[in-house]
Every structure is written in C-alpha cells, then in structure tokens.
mmCIF file of C-alpha atoms in Angstrom:
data_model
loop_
_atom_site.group_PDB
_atom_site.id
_atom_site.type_symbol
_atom_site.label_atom_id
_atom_site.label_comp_id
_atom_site.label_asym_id
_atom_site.label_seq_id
_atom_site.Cartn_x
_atom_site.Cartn_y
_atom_site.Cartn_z
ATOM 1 C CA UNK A 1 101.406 118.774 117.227
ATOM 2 C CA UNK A 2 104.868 117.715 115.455
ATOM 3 C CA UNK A 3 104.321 119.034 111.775
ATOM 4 C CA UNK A 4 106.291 118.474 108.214
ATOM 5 C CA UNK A 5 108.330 121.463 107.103
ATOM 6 C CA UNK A 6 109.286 122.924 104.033
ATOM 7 C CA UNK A 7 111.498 125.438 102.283
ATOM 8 C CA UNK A 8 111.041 127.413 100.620
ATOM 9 C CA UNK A 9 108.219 128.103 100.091
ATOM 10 C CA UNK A 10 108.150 128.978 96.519
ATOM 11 C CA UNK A 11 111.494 129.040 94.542
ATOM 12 C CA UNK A 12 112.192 130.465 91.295
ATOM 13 C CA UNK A 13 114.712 128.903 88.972
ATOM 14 C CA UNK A 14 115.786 129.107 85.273
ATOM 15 C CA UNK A 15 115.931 126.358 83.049
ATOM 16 C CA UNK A 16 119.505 124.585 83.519
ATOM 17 C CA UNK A 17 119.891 125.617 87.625
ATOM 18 C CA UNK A 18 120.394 123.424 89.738
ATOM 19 C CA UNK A 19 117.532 123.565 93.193
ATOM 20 C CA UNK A 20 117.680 122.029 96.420
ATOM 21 C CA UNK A 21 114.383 121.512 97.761
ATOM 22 C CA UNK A 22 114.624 120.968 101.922
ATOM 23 C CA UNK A 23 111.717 119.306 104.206
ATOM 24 C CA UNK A 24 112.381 118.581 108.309
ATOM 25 C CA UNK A 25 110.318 115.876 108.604
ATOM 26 C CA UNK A 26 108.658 114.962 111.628
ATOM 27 C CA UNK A 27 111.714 113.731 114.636
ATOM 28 C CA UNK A 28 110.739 110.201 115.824
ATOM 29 C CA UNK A 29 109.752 109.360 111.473
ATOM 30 C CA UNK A 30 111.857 106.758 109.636
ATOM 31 C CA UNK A 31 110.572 107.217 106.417
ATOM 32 C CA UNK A 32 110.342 109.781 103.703
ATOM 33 C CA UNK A 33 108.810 110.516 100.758
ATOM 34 C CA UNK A 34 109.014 113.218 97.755
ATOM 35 C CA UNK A 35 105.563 114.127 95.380
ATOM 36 C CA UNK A 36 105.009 116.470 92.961
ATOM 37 C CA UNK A 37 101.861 117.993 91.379
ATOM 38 C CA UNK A 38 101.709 119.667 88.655
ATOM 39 C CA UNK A 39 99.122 122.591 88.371
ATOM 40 C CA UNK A 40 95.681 120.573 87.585
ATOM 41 C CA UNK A 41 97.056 117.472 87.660
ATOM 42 C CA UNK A 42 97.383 113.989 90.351
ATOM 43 C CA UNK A 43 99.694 114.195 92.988
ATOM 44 C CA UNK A 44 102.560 111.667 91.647
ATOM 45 C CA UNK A 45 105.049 109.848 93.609
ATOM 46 C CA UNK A 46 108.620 110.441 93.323
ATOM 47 C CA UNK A 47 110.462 108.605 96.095
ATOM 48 C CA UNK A 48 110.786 106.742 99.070
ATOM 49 C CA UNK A 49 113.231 107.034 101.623
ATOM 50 C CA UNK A 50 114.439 104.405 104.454
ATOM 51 C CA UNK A 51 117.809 103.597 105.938
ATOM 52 C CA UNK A 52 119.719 106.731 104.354
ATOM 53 C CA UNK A 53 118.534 105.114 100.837
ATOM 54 C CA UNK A 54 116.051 105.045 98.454
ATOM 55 C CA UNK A 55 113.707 102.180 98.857
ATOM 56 C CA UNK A 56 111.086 102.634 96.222
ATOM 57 C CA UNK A 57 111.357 105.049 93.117
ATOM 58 C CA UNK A 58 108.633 105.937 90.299
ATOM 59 C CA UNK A 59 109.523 105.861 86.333
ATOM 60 C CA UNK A 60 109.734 109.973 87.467
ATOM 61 C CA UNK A 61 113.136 110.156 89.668
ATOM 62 C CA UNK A 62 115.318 109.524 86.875
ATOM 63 C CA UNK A 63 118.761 110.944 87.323
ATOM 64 C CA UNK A 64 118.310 114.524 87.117
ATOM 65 C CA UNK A 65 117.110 114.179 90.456
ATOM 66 C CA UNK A 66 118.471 112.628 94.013
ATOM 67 C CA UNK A 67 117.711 112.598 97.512
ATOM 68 C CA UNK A 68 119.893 113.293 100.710
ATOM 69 C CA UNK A 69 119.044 113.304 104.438
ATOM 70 C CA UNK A 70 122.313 115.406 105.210
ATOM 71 C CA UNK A 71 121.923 115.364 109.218
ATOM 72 C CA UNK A 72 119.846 113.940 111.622
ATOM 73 C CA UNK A 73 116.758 116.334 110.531
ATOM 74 C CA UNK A 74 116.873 117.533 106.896
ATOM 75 C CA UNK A 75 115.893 115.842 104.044
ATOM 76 C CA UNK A 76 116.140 116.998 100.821
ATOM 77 C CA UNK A 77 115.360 116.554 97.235
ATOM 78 C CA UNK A 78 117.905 117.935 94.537
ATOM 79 C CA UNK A 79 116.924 118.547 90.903
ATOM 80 C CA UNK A 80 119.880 118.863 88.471
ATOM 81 C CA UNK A 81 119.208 120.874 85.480
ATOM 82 C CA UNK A 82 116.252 121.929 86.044
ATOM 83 C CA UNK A 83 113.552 122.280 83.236
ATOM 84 C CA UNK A 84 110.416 123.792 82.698
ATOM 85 C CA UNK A 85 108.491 120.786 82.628
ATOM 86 C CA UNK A 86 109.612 120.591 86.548
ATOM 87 C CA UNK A 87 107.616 123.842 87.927
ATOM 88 C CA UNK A 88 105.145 121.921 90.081
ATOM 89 C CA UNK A 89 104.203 121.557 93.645
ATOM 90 C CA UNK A 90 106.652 119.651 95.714
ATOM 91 C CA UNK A 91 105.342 118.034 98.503
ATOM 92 C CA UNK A 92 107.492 116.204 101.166
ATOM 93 C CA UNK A 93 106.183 113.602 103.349
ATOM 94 C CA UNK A 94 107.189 111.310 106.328
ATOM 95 C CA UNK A 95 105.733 108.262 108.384
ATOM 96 C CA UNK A 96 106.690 106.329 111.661
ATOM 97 C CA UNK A 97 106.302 102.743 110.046
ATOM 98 C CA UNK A 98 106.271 102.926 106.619
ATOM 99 C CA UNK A 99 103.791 100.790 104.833
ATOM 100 C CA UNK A 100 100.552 101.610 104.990
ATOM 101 C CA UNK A 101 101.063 104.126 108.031
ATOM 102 C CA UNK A 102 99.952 107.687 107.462
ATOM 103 C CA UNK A 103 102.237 109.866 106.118
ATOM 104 C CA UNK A 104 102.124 113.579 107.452
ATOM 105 C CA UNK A 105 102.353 116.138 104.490
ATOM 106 C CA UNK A 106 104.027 119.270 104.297
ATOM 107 C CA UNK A 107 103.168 122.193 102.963
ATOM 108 C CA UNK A 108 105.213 122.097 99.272
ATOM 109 C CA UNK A 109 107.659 124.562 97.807
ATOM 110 C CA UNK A 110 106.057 125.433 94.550
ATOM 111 C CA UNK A 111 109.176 125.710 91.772
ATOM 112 C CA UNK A 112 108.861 127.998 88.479
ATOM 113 C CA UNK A 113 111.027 127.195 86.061
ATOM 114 C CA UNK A 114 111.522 129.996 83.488
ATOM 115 C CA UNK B 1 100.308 99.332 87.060
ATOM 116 C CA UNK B 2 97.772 100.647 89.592
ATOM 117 C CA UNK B 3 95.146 103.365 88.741
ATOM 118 C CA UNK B 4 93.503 105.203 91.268
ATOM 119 C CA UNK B 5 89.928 107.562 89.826
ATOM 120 C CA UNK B 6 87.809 110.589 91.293
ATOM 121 C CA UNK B 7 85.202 110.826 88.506
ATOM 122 C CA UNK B 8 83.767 113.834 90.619
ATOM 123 C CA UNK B 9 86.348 116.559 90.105
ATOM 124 C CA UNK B 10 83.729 119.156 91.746
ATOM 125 C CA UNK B 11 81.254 118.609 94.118
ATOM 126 C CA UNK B 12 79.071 121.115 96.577
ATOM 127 C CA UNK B 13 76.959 120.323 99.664
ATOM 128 C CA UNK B 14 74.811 122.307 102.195
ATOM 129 C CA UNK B 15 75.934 122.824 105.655
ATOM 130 C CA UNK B 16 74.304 120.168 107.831
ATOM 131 C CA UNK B 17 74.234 117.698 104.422
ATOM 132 C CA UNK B 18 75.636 114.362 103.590
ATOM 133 C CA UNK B 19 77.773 114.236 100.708
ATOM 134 C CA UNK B 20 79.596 110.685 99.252
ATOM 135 C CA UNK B 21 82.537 111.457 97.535
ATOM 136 C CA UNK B 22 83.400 108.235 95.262
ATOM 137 C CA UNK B 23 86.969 106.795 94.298
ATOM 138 C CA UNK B 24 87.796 103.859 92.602
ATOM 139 C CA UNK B 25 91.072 102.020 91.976
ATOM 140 C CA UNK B 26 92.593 99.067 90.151
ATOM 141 C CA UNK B 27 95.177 96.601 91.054
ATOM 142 C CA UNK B 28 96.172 93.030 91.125
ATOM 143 C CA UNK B 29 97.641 92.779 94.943
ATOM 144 C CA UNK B 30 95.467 91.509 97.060
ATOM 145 C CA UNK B 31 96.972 93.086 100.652
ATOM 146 C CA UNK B 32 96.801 97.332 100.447
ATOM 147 C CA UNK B 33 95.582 100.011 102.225
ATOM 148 C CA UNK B 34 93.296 103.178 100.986
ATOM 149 C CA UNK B 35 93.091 106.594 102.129
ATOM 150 C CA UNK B 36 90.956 110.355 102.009
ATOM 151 C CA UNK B 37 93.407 113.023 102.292
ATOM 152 C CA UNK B 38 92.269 116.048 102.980
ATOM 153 C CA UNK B 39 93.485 119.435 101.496
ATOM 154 C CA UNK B 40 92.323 122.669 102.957
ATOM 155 C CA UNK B 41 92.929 126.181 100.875
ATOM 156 C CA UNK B 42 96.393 126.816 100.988
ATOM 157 C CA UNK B 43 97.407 124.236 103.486
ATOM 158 C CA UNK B 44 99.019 120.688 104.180
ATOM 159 C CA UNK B 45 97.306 117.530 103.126
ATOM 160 C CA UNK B 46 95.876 116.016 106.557
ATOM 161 C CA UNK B 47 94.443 112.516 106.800
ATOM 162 C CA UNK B 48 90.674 111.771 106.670
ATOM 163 C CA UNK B 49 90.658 107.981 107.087
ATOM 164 C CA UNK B 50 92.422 104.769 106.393
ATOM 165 C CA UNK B 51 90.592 101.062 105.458
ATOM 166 C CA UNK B 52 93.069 98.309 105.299
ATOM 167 C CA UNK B 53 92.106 95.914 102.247
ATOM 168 C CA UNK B 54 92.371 92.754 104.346
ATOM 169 C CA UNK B 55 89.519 94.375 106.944
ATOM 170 C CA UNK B 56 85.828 93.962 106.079
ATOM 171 C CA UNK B 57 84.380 96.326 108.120
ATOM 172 C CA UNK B 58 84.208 99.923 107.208
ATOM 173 C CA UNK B 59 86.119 102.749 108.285
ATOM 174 C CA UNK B 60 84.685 105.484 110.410
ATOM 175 C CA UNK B 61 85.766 108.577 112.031
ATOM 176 C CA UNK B 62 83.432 110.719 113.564
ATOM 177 C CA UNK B 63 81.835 112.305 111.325
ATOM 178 C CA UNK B 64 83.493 110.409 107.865
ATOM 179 C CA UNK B 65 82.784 107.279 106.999
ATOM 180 C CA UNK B 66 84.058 104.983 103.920
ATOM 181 C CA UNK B 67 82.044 102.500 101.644
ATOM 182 C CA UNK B 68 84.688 99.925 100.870
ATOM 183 C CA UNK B 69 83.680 97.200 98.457
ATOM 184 C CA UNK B 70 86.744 95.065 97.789
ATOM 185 C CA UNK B 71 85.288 93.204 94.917
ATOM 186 C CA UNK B 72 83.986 96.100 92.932
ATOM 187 C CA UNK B 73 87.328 98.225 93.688
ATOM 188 C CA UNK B 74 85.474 101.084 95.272
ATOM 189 C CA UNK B 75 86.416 103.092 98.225
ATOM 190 C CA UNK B 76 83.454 106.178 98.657
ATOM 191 C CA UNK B 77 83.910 108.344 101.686
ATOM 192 C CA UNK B 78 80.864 110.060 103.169
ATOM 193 C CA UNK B 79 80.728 113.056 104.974
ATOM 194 C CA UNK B 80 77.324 113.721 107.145
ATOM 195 C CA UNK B 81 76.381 116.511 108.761
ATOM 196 C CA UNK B 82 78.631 118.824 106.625
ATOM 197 C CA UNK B 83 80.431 121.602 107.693
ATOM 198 C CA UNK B 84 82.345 124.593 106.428
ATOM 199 C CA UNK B 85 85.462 123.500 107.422
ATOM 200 C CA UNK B 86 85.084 120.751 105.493
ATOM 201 C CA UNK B 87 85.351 122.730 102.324
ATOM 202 C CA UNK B 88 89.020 121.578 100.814
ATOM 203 C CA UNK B 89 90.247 119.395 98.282
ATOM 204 C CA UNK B 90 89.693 115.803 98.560
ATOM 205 C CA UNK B 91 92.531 113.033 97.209
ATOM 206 C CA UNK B 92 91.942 109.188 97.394
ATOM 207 C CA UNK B 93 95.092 107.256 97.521
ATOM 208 C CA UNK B 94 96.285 103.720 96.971
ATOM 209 C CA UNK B 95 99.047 102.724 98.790
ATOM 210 C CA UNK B 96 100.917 99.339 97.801
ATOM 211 C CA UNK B 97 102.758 96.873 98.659
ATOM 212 C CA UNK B 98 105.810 98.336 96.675
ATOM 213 C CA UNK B 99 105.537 101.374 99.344
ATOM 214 C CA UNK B 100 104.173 103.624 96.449
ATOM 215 C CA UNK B 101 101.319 105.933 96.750
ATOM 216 C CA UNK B 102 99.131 106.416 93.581
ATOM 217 C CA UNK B 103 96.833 109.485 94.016
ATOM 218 C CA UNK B 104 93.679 110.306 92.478
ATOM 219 C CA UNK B 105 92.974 113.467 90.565
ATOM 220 C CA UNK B 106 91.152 114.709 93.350
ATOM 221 C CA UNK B 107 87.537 116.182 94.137
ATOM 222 C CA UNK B 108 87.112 119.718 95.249
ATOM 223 C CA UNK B 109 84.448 119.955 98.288
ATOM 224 C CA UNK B 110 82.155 123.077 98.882
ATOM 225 C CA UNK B 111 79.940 123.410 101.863
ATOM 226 C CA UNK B 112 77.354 125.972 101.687
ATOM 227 C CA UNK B 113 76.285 127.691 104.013
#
C-alpha cells in the first residue's frame, strides 16, 4: 500500500540553523499538508499545499518558515532560524481530493533544537 | 475559531470490551467533516473513520462505530469487541471548510489482555 515518507527521521539543530524537513507524499496526491506536535501537546496545523502554493496557512507558518515541492515527488518544509520553541514532531501529510478526503500521515521527523 | 476536546486523555479496556471514546468540537459552519485517527506506538497516524456533518446516519467500520450528534457538537467513537491492536493513541479531528484540520489533544487507548 502507497505510504507517506519522511526524512529524517529525527534531526538535530542549534538554535539559529536553518532545517529542511522532506516528505514524498503519496504519487497520484494533489494536496499537502505540514503539522507539528509538540511533546504533550495537540497536533496543530501548519499548512496546506495545492497547485505549487499554499492554499490555507495557520497564525503558526509565519515567515520563518516556507514550503517547496521541488520536483514531481518531494515536498518539503523549511524552517529559517530555527529556535528552541520549534523541537516538535513534524508530521507531513497528503490527500487525493482535498477537502474532507483522508489525508495519509507520515511518520514525522522529530527536530531538537539546542 | 474552532475547538476540537478529548476530555479523556487516558482510557483502558479489556480485550473482548467496548470502550466509547468521546470528542467534542465547536464551530459556526454548518458543512464539515470529523474524523478518529489512529496512532499506534511509534508509528503513522492511520484513519479510523470519517462522518460527514451534512449525513445523519452514523459512521461504521467494522468493528468502530461513531455517535454523531450534530446539535450537541459531539462525535464519540466506539470500539466493541476490543483488541490489542487497538492499543494506540486516539486523535479526533475537525476538518473545515477553510481546508484546516484542528486536532484534539488526544486519548491514549489500552487493551488488556
């Protein structure tokens, strides 16, 4: 069955570095979405991703972050400047039809910021 | 804004059991859909079961079922005849109109055996 990947898995970053967080999302998807959860907390919505732009984004994806889909199967999620209040679970997602379809999870990259 | 709550954040059940895991949510649209995610130790978030607001009838799937009362903004899902691979983290999720998701805190499932 077509899965969501993610890399990598865990990545370790001091405060200021720039990351690049990469999912493949599943081939025949249109649209893709960014979360994050930080440890103990709701899973929070960063982005939304249709047409090679951003069609929704949360009070979250300010500037320090953007999103890319590079080539025909990466997308990816770049945080500028990173800080420590961004170590949290990173979970990348994709659907076929967008609203209210199910979106297919994947794993997360888990980012420490020290 | 919309708010979506798992007062249970822990919950256990014996294998063979029904357990109802409750979720409630608050919004002003009136056209949404609702969702159980599923998320096993150390692995991807899988789908449970979707209601769409505009549909009356409850959701089942096999063994899950949801109790979706429109009115009262409640979405419960129940899980009979329990197993161990059911044990995982459960999220309920709002999804709007504005293509957002808005998660719940989550309730954390053990089966017994």
């Amino acid at each position: 069955e077509p899965e969501v990947t993610q890399t990598p898995s865990h990545q370790v970053t001091q405060m200021g570095q720039e990351v690049i967080l990469r999912c493949v999302p599943i081939s025949n998807h249109l649209y893709f979405y960014w979360y994050r959860q930080i440890l103990g907390q709701k899973v929070e919505f960063l982005v939304s991703f249709y047409n090679n732009e951003i069609s929704e984004k949360s009070e979250i994806f300010d500037d320090q972050f953007s999103v890319e889909r590079p080539d025909g199967s990466n997308f990816t999620l770049k945080i500028r400047s990173t800080k420590l209040e961004d170590s949290a679970m990173y979970f990348c997602a994709s659907s076929e039809i967008g609203q209210g379809d199910e979106q297919y999870f994947g794993p997360g990259t888990r980012l420490t910021v020290t | 804004a919309q708010t979506v709550t798992q007062s249970q954040p822990e919950m256990s059940v014996q294998e063979a059991e029904t357990v109802t895991l409750s979720c409630t949510y608050d919004t002003s649209e009136s056209n949404y859909y609702l969702f159980w995610y599923k998320q096993p130790p150390s692995r991807q978030m899988i789908l449970v079961i979707r209601q769409e607001a505009y549909k009356q009838q409850n959701a089942t799937e096999n063994r899950f079922s949801v109790n979706f009362q429109k009115a009262a903004k409640s979405f419960s899902l129940k899980i009979s005849d329990s197993q161990l691979g059911d044990t995982a983290m459960y999220f309920c999720a709002f999804f709007s109109t504005g293509n957002q998701f808005y998660f719940g805190t989550g309730t954390s499932l053990t089966v017994i055996p």
